[in-house]
PDB file of C-alpha atoms in Angstrom:
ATOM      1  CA  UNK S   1     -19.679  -5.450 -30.752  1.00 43.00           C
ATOM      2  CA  UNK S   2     -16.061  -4.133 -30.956  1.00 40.00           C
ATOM      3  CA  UNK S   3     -17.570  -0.740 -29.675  1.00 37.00           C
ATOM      4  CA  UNK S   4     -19.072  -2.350 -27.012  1.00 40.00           C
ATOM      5  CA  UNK S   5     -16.086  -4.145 -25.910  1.00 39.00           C
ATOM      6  CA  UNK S   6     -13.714  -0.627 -25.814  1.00 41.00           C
ATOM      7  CA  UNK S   7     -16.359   1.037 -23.032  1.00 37.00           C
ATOM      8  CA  UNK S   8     -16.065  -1.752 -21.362  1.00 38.00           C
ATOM      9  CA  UNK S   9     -12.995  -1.741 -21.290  1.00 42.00           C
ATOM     10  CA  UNK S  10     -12.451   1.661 -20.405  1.00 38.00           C
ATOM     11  CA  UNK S  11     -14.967   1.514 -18.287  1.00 43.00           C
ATOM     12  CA  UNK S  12     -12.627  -1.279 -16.019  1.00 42.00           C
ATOM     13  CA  UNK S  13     -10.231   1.669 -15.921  1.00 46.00           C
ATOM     14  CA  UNK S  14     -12.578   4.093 -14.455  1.00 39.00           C
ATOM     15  CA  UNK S  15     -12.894   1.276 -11.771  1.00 41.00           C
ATOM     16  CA  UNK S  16      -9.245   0.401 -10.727  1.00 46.00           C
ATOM     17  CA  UNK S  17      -7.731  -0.388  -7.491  1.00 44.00           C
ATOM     18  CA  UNK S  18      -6.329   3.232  -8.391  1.00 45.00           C
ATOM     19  CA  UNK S  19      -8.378   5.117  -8.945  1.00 46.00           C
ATOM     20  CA  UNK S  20     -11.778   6.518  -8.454  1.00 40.00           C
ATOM     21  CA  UNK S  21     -12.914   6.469  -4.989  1.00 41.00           C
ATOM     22  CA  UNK S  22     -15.162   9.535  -4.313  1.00 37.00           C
ATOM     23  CA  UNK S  23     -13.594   9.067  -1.047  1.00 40.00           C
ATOM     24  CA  UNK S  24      -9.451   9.336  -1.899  1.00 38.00           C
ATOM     25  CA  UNK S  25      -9.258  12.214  -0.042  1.00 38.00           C
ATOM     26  CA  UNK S  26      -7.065  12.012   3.282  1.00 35.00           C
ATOM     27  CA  UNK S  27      -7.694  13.476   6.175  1.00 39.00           C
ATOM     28  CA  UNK S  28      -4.503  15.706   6.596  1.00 38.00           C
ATOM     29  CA  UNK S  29      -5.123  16.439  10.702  1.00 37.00           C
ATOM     30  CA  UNK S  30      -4.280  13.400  12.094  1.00 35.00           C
ATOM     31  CA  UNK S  31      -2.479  13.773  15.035  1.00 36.00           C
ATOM     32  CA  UNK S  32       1.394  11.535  14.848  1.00 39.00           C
ATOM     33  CA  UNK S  33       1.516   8.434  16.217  1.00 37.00           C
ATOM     34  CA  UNK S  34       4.668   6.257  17.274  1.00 41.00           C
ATOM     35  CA  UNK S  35       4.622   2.630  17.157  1.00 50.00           C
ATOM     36  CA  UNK S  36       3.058   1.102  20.483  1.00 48.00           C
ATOM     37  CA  UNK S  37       3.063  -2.000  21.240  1.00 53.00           C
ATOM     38  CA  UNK S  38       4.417  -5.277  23.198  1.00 59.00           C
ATOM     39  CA  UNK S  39       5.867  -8.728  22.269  1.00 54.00           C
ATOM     40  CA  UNK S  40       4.704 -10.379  24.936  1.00 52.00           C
ATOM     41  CA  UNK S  41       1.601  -9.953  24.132  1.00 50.00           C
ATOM     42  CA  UNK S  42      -1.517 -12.811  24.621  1.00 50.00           C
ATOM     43  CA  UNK S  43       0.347 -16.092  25.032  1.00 44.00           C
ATOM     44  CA  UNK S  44      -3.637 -17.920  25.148  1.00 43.00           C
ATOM     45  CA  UNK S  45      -3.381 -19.162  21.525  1.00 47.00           C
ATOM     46  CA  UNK S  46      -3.295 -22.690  21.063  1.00 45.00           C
ATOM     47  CA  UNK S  47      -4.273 -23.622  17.656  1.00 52.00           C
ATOM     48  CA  UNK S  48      -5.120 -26.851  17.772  1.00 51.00           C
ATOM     49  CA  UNK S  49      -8.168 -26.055  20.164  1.00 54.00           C
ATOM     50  CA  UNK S  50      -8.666 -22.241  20.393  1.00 77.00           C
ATOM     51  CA  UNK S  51     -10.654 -19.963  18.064  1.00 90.00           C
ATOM     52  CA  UNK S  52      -8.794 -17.889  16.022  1.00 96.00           C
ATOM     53  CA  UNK S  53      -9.145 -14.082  14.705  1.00 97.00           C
ATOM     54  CA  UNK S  54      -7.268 -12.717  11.505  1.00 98.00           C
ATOM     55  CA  UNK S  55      -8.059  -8.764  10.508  1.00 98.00           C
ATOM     56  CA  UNK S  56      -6.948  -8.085   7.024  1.00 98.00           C
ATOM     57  CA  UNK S  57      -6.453  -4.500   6.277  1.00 98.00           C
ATOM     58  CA  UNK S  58      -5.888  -2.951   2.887  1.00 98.00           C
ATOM     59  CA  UNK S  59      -7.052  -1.417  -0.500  1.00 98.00           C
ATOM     60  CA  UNK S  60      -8.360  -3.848  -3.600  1.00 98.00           C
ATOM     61  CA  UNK S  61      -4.913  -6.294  -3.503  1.00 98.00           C
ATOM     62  CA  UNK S  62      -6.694  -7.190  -0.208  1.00 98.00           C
ATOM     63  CA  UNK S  63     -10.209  -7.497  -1.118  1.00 98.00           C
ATOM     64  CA  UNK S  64      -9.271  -9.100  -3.945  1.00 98.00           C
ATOM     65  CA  UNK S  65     -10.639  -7.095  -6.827  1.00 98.00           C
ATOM     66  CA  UNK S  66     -11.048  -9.294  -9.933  1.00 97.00           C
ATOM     67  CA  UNK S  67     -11.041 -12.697  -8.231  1.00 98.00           C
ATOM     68  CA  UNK S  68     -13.887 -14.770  -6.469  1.00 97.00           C
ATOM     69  CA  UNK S  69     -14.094 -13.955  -2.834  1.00 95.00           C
ATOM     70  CA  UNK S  70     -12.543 -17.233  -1.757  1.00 96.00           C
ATOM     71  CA  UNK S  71      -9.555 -16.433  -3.961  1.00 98.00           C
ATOM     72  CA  UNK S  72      -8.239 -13.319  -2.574  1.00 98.00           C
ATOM     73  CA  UNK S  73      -4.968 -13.818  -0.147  1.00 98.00           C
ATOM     74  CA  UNK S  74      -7.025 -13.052   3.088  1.00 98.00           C
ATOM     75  CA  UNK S  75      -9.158 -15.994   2.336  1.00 98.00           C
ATOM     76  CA  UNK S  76      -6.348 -18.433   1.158  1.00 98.00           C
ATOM     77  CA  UNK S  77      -4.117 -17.504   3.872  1.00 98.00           C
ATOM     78  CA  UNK S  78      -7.029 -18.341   6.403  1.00 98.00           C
ATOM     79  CA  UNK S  79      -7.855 -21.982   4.324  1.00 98.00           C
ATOM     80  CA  UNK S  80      -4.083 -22.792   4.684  1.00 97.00           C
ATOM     81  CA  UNK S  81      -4.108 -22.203   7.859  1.00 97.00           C
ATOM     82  CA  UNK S  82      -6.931 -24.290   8.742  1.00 96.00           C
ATOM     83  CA  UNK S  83      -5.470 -27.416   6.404  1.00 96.00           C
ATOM     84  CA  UNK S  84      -2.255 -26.595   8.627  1.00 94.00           C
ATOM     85  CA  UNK S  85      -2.978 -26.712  12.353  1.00 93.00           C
ATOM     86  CA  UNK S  86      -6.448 -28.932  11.806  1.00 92.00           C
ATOM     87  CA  UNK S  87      -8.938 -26.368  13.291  1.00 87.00           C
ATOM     88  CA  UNK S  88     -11.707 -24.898  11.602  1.00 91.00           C
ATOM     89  CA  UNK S  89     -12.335 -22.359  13.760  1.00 94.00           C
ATOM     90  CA  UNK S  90     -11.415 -19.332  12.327  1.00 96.00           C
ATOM     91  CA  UNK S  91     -12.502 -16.254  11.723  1.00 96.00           C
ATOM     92  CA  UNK S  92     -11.610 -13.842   9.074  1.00 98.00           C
ATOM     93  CA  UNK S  93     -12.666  -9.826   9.185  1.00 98.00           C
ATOM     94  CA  UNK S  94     -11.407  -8.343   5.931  1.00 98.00           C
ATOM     95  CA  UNK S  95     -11.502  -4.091   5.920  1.00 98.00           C
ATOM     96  CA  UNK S  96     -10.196  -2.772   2.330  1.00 98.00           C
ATOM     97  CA  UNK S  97     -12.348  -1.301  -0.640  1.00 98.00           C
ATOM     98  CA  UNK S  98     -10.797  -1.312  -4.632  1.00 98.00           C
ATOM     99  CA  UNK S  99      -9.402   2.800  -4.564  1.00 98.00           C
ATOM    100  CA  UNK S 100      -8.249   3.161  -0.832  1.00 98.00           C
ATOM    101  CA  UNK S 101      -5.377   4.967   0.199  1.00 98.00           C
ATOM    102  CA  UNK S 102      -3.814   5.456   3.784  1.00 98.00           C
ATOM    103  CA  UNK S 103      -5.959   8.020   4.545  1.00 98.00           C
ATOM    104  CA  UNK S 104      -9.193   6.535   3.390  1.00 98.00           C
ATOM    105  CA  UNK S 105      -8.152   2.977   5.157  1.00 98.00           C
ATOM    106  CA  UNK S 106      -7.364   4.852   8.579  1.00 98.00           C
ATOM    107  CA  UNK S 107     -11.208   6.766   7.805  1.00 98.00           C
ATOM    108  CA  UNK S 108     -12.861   3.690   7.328  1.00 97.00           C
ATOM    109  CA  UNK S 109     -11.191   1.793  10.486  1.00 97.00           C
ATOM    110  CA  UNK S 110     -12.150   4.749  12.881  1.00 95.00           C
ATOM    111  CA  UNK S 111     -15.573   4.755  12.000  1.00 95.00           C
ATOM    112  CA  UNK S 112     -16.490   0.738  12.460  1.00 92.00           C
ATOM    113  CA  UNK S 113     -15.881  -1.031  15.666  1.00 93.00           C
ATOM    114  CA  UNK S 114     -12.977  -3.097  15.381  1.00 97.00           C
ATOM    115  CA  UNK S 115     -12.151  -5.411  18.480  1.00 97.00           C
ATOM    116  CA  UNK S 116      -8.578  -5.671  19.725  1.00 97.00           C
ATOM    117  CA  UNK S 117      -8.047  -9.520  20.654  1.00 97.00           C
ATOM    118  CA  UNK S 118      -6.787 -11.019  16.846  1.00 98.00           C
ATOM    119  CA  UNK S 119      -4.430 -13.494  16.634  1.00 97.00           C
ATOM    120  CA  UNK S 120      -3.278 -12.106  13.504  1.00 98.00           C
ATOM    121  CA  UNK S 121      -3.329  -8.846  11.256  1.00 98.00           C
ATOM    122  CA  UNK S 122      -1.797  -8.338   7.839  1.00 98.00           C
ATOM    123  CA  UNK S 123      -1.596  -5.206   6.487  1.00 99.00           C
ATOM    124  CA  UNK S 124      -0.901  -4.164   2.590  1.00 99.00           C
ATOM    125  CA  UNK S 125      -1.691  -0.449   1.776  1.00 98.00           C
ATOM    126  CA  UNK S 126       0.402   2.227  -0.090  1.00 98.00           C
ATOM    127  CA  UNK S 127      -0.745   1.591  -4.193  1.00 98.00           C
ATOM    128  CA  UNK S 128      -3.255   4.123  -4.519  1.00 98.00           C
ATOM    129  CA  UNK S 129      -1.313   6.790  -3.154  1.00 98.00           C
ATOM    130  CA  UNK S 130       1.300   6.321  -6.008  1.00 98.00           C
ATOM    131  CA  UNK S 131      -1.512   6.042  -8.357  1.00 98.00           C
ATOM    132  CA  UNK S 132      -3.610   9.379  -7.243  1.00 98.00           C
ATOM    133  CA  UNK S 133      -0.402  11.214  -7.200  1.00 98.00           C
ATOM    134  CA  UNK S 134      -0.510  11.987  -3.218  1.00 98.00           C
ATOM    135  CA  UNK S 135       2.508  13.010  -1.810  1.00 98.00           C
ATOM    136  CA  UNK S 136       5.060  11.108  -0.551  1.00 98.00           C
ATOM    137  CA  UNK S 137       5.167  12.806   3.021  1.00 98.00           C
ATOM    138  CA  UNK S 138       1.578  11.659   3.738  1.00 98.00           C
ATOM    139  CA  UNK S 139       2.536   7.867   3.124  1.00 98.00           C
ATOM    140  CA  UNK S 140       5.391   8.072   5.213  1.00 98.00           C
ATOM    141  CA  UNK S 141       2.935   9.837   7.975  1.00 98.00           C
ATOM    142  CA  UNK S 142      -0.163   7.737   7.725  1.00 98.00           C
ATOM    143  CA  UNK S 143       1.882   4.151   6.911  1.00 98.00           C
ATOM    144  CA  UNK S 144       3.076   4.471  10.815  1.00 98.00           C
ATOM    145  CA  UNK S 145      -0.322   5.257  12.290  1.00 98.00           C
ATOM    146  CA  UNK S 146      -2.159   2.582  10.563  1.00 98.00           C
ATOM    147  CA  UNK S 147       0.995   0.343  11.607  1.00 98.00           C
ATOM    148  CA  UNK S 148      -0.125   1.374  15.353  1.00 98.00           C
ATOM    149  CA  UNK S 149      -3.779   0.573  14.786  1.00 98.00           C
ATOM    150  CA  UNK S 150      -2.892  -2.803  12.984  1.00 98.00           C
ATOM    151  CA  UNK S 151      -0.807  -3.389  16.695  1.00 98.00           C
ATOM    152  CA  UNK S 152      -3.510  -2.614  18.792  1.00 98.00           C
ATOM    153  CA  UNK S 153      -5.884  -4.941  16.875  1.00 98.00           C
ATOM    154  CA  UNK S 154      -3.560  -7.728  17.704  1.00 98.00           C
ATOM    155  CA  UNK S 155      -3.796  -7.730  21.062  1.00 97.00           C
ATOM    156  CA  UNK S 156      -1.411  -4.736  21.331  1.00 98.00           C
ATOM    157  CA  UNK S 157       1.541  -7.054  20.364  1.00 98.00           C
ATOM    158  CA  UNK S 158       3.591  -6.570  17.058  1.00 97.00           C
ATOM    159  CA  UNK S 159       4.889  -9.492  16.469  1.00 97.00           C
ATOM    160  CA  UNK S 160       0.977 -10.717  15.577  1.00 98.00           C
ATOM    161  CA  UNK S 161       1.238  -8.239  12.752  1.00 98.00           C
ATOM    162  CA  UNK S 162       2.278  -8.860   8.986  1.00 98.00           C
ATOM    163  CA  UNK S 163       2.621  -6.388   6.388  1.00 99.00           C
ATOM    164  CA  UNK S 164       3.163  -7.062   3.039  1.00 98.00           C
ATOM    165  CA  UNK S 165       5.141  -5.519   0.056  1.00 98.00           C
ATOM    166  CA  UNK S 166       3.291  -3.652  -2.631  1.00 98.00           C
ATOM    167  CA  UNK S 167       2.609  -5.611  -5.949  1.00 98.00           C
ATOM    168  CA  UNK S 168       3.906  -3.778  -8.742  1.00 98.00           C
ATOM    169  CA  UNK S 169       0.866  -3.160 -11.692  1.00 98.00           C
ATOM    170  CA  UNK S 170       3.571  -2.202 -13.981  1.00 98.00           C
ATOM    171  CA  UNK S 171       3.819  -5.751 -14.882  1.00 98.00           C
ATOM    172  CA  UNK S 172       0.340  -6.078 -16.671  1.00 98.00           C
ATOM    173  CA  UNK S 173      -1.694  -5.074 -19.396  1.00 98.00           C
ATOM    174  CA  UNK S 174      -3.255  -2.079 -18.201  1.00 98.00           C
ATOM    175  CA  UNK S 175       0.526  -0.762 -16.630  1.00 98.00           C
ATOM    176  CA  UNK S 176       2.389  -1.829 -19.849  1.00 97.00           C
ATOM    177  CA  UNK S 177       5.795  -2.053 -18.122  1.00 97.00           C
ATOM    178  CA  UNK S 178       6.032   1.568 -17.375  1.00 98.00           C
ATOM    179  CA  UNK S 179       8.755   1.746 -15.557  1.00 98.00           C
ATOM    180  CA  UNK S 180       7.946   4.748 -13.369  1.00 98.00           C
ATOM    181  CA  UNK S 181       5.958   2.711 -11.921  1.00 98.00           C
ATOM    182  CA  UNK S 182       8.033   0.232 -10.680  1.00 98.00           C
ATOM    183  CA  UNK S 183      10.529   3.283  -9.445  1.00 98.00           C
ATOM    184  CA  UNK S 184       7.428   4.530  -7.839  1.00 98.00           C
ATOM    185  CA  UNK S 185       6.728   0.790  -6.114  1.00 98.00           C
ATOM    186  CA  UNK S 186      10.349   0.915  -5.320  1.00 98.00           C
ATOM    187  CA  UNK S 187      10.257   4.111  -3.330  1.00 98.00           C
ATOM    188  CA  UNK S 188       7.197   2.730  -1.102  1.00 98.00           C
ATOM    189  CA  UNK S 189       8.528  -0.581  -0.674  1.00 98.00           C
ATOM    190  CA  UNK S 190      12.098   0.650   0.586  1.00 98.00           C
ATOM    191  CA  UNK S 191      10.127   2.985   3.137  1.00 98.00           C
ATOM    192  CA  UNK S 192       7.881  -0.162   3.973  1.00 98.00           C
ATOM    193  CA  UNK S 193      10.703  -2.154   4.741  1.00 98.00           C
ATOM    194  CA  UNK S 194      12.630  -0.018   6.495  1.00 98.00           C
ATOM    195  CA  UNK S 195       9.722   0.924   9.164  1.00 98.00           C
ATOM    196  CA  UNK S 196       9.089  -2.767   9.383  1.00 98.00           C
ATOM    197  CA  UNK S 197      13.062  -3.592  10.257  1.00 98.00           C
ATOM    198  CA  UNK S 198      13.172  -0.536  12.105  1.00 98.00           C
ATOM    199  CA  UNK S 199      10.650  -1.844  14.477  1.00 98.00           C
ATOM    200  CA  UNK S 200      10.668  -5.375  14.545  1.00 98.00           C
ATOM    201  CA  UNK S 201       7.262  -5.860  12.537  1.00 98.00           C
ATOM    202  CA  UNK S 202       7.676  -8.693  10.085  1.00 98.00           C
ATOM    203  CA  UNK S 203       7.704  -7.549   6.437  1.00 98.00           C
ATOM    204  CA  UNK S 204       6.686 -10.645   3.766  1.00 98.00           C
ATOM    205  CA  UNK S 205       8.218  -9.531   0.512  1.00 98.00           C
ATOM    206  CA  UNK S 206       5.950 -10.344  -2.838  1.00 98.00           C
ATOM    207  CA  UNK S 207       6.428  -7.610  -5.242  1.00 98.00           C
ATOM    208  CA  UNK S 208       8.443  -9.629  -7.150  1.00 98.00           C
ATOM    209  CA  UNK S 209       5.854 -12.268  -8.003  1.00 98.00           C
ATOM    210  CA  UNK S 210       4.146  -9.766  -9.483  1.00 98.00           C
ATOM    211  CA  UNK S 211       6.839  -8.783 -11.717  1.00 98.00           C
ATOM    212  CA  UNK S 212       6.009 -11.840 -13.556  1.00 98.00           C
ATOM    213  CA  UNK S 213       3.423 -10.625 -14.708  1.00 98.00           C
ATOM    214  CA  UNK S 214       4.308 -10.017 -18.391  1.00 98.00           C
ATOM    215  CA  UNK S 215       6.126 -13.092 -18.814  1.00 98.00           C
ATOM    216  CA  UNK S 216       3.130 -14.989 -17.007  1.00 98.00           C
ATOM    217  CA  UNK S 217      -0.180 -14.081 -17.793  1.00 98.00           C
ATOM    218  CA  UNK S 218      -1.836 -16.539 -15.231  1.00 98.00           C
ATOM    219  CA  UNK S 219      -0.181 -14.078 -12.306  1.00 98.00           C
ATOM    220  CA  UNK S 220      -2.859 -11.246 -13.554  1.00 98.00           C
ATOM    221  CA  UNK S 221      -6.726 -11.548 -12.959  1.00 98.00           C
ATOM    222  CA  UNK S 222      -8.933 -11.555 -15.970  1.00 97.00           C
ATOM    223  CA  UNK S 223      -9.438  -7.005 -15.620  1.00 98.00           C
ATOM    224  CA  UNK S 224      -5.699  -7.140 -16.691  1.00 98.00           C
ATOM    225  CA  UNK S 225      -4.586  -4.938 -13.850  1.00 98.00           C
ATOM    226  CA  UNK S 226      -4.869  -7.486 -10.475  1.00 98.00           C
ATOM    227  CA  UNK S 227      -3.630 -10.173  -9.293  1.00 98.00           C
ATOM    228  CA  UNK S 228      -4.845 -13.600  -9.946  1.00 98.00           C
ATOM    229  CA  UNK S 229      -6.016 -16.392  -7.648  1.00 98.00           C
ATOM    230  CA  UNK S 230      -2.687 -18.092  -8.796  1.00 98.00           C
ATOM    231  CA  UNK S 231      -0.575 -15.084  -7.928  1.00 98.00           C
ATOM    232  CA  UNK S 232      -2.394 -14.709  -4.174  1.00 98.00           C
ATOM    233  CA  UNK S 233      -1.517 -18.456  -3.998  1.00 98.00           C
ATOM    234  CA  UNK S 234       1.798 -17.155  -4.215  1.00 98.00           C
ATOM    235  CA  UNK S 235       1.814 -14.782  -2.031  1.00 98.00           C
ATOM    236  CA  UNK S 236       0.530 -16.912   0.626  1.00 98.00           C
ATOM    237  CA  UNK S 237       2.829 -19.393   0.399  1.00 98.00           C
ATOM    238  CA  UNK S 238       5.445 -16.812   1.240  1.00 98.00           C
ATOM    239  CA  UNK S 239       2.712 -15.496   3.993  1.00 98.00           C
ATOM    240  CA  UNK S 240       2.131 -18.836   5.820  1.00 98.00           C
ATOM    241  CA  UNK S 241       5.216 -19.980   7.660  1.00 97.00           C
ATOM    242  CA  UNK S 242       5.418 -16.480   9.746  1.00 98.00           C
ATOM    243  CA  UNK S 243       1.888 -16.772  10.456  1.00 98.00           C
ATOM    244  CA  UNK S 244       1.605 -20.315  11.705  1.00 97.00           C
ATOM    245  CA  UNK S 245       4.713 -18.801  13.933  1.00 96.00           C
ATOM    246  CA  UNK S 246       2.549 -15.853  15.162  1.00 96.00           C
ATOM    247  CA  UNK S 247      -0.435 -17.927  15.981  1.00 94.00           C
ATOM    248  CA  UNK S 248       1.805 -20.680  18.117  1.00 91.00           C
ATOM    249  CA  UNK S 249       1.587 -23.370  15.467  1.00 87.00           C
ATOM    250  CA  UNK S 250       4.649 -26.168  15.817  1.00 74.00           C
ATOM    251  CA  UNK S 251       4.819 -29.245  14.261  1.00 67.00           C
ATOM    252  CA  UNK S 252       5.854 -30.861  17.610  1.00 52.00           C
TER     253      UNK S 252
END
């Protein structure tokens, strides 16, 4: 039994957000993009009577590896939504695998069709490059261009576009507070952030939840490497106010 229990175990590594995908390799071609993109924008949103499109791009923090489908942030951030502004109609298209990296994610969105009229698109990529060792200089190459696409999906404005922080897996079991990872997380986040500011594209800031981690055990999913359904609760609760302000929702 206790042999069985180590290859499991091990076997959960060999199946990380990190690491693994027979498809991690980037496509280093890609021509440069800049950022297009308007704030004016599609002013036809009214929540309390329109449908509603969110596009979730990202790797397994977005899929939510580890946690029931309903718990990952994509699908709590749509639910709170709904409970907010009082109309079911919503529709969620979530495009990350467990093992992405920029390159894979921008792969994977050119070869599905992906309309361009959402309401809303969060974006949260950047963990498996530090993982799989890829350089630096392709992040801060393909981070841009996938910030472009996530623009054009939302109706070509930016201000319908969220990106989020990367958590930092340092803070669990299977990271054991290393903390080159966390300088690692660091260096992404600070060129995340500075993009974002750079070009008016709101930035929601979570890494630090997952700090917690250690100290909090509920924060970390059951593989001891993700985040739980508590810690996406989290996150969302951070998410929510910008995009009830992106989709047109007042109180008034």
């Amino acid at each position: 039994m206790k042999l069985k229990f180590t290859l499991l175990y091990l076997s959960l590594g060999f199946f990380l957000c990190f690491g693994c995908s027979s498809n991690s390799q980037m496509d280093n071609d890609a021509e440069d993009m800049e950022i297009k993109g308007n704030t004016d924008g599609d002013d036809s949103t009214t929540p309390n009577g329109s449908f509603l499109k969110i596009l979730s791009l990202g790797d397994s923090y977005t899929i939510g590896e580890s946690v029931c489908e309903t718990c990952r942030f994509p699908e709590q951030l749509k639910d709170s939504i709904i409970e907010k502004i009082g109309n079911p109609d919503v529709e969620l298209k979530v495009v990350a695998r467990t093992g992405w990296t920029t390159g894979v994610l921008k792969d994977a969105i050119d070869k599905q069709p992906i309309s361009e009229d959402y309401n809303l698109v969060t974006l949260l990529i950047g963990v498996n490059n530090q993982y799989q060792s890829v350089s630096f200089d392709v992040f801060e190459k393909e981070f841009p261009e996938l910030v472009s696409k996530a623009i054009a999906f939302a109706k070509g404005n930016l201000k319908n576009v969220i990106v989020v922080s990367i958590p930092d897996y340092a803070f669990t079991p299977f990271g054991n507070g290393n903390d080159l990872i966390s300088k690692d997380i660091d260096k992404y986040n600070s060129f995340i952030e500075n993009y974002c500011n750079q070009n008016s594209i709101t930035y929601i800031y979570i890494t630090d939840i997952t700090r917690q981690g250690l100290d909090q055990p509920d924060l970390v999913a059951s593989d001891g490497l993700h985040p739980s359904t508590l810690a996406y609760t989290q996150f969302v609760s951070r998410m929510l106010p910008a995009a009830l302000e992106k989709i047109g929702f007042t109180n008034e």
